[in-house]
Every structure is written in structure tokens, then in C-alpha cells.
Short mmCIF file of C-alpha atoms and ligand atoms in Angstrom, two decimals:
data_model
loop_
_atom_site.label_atom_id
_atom_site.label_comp_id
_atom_site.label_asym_id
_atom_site.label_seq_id
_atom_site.Cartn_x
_atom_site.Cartn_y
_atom_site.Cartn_z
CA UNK A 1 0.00 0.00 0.00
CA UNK A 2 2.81 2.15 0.93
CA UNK A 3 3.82 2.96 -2.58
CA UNK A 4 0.13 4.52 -3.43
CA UNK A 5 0.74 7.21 -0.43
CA UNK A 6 1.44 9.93 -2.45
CA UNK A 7 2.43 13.24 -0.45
CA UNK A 8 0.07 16.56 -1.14
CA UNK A 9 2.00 19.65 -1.52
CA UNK A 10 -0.02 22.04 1.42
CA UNK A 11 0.75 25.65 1.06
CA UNK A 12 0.73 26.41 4.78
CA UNK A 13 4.20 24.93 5.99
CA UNK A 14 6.10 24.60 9.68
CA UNK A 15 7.73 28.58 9.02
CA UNK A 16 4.40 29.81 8.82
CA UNK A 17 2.49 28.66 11.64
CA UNK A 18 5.71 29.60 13.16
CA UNK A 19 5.40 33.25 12.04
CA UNK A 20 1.97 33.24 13.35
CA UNK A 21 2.94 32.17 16.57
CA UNK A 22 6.24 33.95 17.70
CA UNK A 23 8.49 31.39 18.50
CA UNK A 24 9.79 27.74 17.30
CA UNK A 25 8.80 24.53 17.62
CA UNK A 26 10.68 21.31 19.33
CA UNK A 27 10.21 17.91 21.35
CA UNK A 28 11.57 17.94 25.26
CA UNK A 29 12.02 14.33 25.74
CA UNK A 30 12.15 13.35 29.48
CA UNK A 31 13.93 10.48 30.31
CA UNK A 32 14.73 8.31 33.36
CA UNK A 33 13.19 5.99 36.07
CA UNK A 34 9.17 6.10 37.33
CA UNK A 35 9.37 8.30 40.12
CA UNK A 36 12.14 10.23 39.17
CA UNK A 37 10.05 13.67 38.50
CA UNK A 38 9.81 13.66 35.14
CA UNK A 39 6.02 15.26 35.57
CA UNK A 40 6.92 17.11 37.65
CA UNK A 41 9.40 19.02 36.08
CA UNK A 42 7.86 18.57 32.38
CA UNK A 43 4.74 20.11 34.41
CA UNK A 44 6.42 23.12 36.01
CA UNK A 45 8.31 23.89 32.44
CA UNK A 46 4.88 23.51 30.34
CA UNK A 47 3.45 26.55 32.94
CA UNK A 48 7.09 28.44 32.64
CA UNK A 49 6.37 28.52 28.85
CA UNK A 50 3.07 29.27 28.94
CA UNK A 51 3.63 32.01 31.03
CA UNK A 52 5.89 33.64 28.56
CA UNK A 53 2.78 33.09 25.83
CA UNK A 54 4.36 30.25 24.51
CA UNK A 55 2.42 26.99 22.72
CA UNK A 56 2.50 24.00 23.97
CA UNK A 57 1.52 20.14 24.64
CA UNK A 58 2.33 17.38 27.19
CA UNK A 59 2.27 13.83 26.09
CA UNK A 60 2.86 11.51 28.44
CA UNK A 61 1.65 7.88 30.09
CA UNK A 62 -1.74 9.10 30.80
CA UNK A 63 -3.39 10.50 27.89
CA UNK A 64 -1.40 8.28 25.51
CA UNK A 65 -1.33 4.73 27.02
CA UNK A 66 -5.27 4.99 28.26
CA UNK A 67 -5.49 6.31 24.40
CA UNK A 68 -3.54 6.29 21.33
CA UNK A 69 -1.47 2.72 22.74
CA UNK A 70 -3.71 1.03 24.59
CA UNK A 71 -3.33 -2.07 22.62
CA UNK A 72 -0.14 -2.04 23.99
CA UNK A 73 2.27 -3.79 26.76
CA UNK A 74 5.21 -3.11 28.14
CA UNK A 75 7.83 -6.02 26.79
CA UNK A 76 10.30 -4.20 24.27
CA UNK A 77 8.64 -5.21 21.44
CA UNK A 78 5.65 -3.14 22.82
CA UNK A 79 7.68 -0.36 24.51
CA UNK A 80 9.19 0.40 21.35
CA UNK A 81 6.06 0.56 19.29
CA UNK A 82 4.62 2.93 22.17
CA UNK A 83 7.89 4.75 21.67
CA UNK A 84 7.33 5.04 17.83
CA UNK A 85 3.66 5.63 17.49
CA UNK A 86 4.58 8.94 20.38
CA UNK A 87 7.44 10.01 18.67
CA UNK A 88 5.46 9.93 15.38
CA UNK A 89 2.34 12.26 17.45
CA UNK A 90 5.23 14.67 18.67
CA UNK A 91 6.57 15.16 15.47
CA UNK A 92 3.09 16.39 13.89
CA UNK A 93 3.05 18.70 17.16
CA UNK A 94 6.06 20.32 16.30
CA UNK A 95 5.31 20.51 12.77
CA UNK A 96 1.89 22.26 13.57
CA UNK A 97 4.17 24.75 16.06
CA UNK A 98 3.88 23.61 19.28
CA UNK A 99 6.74 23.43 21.70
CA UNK A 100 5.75 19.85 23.13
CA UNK A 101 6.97 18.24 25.92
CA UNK A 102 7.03 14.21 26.35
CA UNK A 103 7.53 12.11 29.80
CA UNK A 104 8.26 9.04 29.69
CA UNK A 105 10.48 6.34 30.95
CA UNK A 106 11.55 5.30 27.65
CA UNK A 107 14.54 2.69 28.51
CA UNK A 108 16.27 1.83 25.29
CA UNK A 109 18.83 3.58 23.67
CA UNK A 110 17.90 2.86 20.70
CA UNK A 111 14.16 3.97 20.99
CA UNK A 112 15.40 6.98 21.94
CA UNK A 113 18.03 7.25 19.10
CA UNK A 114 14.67 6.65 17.07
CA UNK A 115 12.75 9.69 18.51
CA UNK A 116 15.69 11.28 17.60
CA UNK A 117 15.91 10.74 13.76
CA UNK A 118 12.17 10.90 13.46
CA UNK A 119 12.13 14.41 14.88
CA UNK A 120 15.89 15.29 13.73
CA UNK A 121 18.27 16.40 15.69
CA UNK A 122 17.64 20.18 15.72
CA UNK A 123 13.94 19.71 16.94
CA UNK A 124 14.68 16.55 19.71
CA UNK A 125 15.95 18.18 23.21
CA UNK A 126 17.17 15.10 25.70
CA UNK A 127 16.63 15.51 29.19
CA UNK A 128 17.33 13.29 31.46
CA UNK A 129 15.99 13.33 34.85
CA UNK A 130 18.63 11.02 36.24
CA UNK A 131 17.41 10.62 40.23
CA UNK A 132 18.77 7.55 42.42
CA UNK A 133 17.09 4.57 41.96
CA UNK A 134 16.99 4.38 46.05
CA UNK A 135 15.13 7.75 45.94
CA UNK A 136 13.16 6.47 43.15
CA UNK A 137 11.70 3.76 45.39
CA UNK A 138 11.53 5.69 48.78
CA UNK A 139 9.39 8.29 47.02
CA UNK A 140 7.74 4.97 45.36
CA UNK A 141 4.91 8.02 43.89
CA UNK A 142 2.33 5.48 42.52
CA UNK A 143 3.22 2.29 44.42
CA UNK A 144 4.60 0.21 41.69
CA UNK A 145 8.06 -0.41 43.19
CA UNK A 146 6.48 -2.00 45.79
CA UNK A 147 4.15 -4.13 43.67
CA UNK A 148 7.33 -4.97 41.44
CA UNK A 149 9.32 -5.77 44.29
CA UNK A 150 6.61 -8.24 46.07
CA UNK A 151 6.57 -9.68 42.06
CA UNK A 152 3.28 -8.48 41.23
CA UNK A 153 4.94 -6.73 37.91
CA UNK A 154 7.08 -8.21 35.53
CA UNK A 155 8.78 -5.89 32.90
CA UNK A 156 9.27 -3.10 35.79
CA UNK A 157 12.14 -0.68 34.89
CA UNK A 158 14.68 -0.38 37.32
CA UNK A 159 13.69 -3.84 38.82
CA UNK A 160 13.22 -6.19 36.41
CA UNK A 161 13.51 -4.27 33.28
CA UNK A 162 16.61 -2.66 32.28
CA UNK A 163 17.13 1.23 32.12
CA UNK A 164 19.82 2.25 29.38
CA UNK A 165 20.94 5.53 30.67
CA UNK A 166 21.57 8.32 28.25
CA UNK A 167 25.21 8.72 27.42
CA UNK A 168 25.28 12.51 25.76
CA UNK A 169 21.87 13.73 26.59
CA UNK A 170 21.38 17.96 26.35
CA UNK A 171 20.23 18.69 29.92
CA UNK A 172 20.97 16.28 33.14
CA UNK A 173 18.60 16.20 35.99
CA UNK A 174 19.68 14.64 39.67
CA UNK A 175 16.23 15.99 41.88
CA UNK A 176 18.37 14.74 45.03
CA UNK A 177 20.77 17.52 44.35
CA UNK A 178 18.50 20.49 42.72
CA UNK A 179 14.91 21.73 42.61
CA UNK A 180 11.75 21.81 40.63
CA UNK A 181 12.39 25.34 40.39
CA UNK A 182 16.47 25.13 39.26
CA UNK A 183 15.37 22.44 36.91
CA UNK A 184 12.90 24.39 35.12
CA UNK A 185 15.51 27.82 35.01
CA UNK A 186 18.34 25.28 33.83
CA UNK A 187 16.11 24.22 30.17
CA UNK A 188 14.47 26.98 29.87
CA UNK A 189 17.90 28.55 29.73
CA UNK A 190 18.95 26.06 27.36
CA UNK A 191 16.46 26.16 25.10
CA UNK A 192 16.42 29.87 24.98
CA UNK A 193 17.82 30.08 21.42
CA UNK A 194 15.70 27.21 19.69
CA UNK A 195 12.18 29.30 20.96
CA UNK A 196 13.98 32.58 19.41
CA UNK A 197 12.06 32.82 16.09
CA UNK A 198 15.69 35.08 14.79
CA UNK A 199 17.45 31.73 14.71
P1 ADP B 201 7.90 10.45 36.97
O1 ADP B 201 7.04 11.29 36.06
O2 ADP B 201 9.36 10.48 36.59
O3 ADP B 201 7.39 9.06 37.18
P2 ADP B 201 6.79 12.10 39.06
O4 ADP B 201 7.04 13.51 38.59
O5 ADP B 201 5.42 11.51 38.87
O6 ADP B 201 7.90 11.15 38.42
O7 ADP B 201 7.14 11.96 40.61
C1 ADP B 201 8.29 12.53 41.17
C2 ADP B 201 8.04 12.78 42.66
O8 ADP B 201 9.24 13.32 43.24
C3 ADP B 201 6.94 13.80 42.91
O9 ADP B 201 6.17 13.38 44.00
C4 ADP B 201 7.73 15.08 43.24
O10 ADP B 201 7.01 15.95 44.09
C5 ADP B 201 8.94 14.50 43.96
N1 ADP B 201 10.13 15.38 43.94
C6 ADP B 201 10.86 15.71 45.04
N2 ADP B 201 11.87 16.55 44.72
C7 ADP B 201 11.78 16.76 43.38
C8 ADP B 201 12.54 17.55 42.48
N3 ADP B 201 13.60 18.27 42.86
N4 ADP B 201 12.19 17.53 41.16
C9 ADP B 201 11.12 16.77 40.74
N5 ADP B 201 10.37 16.02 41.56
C10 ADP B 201 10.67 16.00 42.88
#
């Protein structure tokens, strides 16, 4: 079927919905372990930006695995699709202007790397919220390190799932050593330039 999907030329394109709106478009990609404040901190930046008047959209477990990837588990085959199919929704975002923000775990190097040449380079920011698994667990936020622990999970990340941490990622996140507040002020620093509509 593929071959019959024939592109339309639109004459609205990404510059001008960005012309309309004031500023650019991009992905923040939060990585790291449940519990490890990726809402949190993807939360406290959406309301930073919005603040300023800026766009934007927060995908992340809840409104797309109740949704879009329900269908779906979490073995890799599974986590990558989810991976894909989110990567694939952020990338329409950012083409339609919207500064969008994703949290999730997202374990696998190469799912990430994906993300990455889905969005390209220029438009995927990495962040990765990179809190102790021990503080993980002690905060245990929704309960599941306990469940995972006492075996009532299989495929848990950090327990009985592997986490592949980033090796270069843009911004690096330890919430043992900074706040929700220096965490916000430390991306929206560096993604000052990419909202800058002059770049
Ligand atoms: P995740 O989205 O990574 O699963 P959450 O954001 O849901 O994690 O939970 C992180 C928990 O850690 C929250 O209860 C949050 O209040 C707490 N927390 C404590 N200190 C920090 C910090 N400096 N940054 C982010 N979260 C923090």
C-alpha cells in the first residue's frame, strides 16, 4: 500500500504557523526511572512557557497509554512501538508549532536514538531526569516499586527491566541535588535560542 501514499504539496508549511505564533517549535524528551520527577518538572516547564505566551503540549503515560497505545504492553517489542507511534504524534506537534513536551520512561537507547531521527536532531531536546534509583523507590509516587518488588509486575524498569541511561543527553537532571524550580531555570535557559524565532 505504501507505494500509493502519495504526499500533497499544502501551502501552509512549519515557518508559517511559526510566524503566526512567535516562537519555534521542538520535542523535550524526558527520560529516566518512574518516580524520578519527570512530571513534575515537564509540568512546572509547560506553565514556565506558557507564562511567557508560549504553545504547547504534554504527552505523556496518561493520555497516551489509556489512548492512542492502549493495545499495547510493556515487553520491548511493545515499549518500542509505544515509543514510535509517540514520537510519530510529537513530530506532527512540532510541525503544527507547538513546543511539546514528552515524559516518559523510555529505557532503550535505541528507541530513543529513534525519537531522535524521526524528529531530527535540531527539533529533539534530551533531558534526562537522572534521580537515584533508592530515591526512586523511597518516594515509590504510585506504588509500583512496591508491587514490582513483592513480584506483582514483571517488565518493571529499574527492577526487572533494564534502564539504558543516556550517554550525551542535552540537559541532566539529579532531583536529590537540585529543585523543581532550578530544573525548570536550567532548560528553559537552554532552550532559549531554539524558541527565538531570529534563529
Ligand atoms: P515520573 O514522572 O518520573 O514518574 P513524578 O514527577 O510523577 O515522576 O514523581 C516525582 C516525585 O518526586 C513527585 O512526587 C515530586 O514531588 C517529587 N520530587 C521531590 N523533589 C523533586 C525535584 N527536585 N524535582 C522533581 N520532583 C521532585
Amino acid at each position: 500500500m505504501q507505494e500509493n501514499v502519495i504526499p500533497h504539496n499544502f501551502s501552509v508549511d512549519r515557518e508559517m504557523r511559526k510566524s503566526i505564533k512567535g516562537h519555534g517549535s521542538f520535542l523535550l524528551w524526558f527520560t529516566g526511572l518512574s518516580g524520578s520527577g519527570k512530571s513534575t518538572i515537564a509540568n512546572a516547564v509547560e506553565k514556565a512557557l506558557v507564562d511567557k505566551g508560549i504553545h504547547t503540549y504534554i504527552l505523556d503515560g496518561d493520555n497516551v497509554r489509556k489512548g492512542l497505545n492502549n493495545n499495547l504492553t510493556f515487553s520491548p517489542e511493545d515499549r518500542k512501538e509505544n515509543i514510535r507511534r509517540i514520537a510519530e504524534v510529537a513530530n506532527l506537534m512540532v510541525d503544527a508549532g507547538l513546543v511539546t513536551l514528552a515524559a516518559f520512561v523510555s529505557p532503550y537507547e535505541k528507541d530513543r536514538e529513534n525519537i531522535k531521527n524521526i524528529l531530527g536532531a535540531d527539533n529533539y531536546v534530551e533531558i534526562f531526569v537522572n534521580t537515584p534509583i533508592e530515591e526512586c523507590e523511597r518516594r515509590d509516587v504510585k506504588g509500583l516499586y512496591a508491587k514490582a518488588r513483592a513480584g506483582e509486575i514483571k517488565d518493571f524498569t529499574g527492577v526487572n527491566a533494564p534502564y539504558e541511561a543516556p550517554q550525551s543527553p542535552d540537559v541532566e537532571i539529579d532531583t536529590t541535588k537540585v529543585t523543581v524550580e532550578e530544573s525548570v531555570a536550567t532548560i528553559i535557559a537552554y532552550i532559549e535560542n531554539k524558541l527565538n524565532t531570529d534563529e
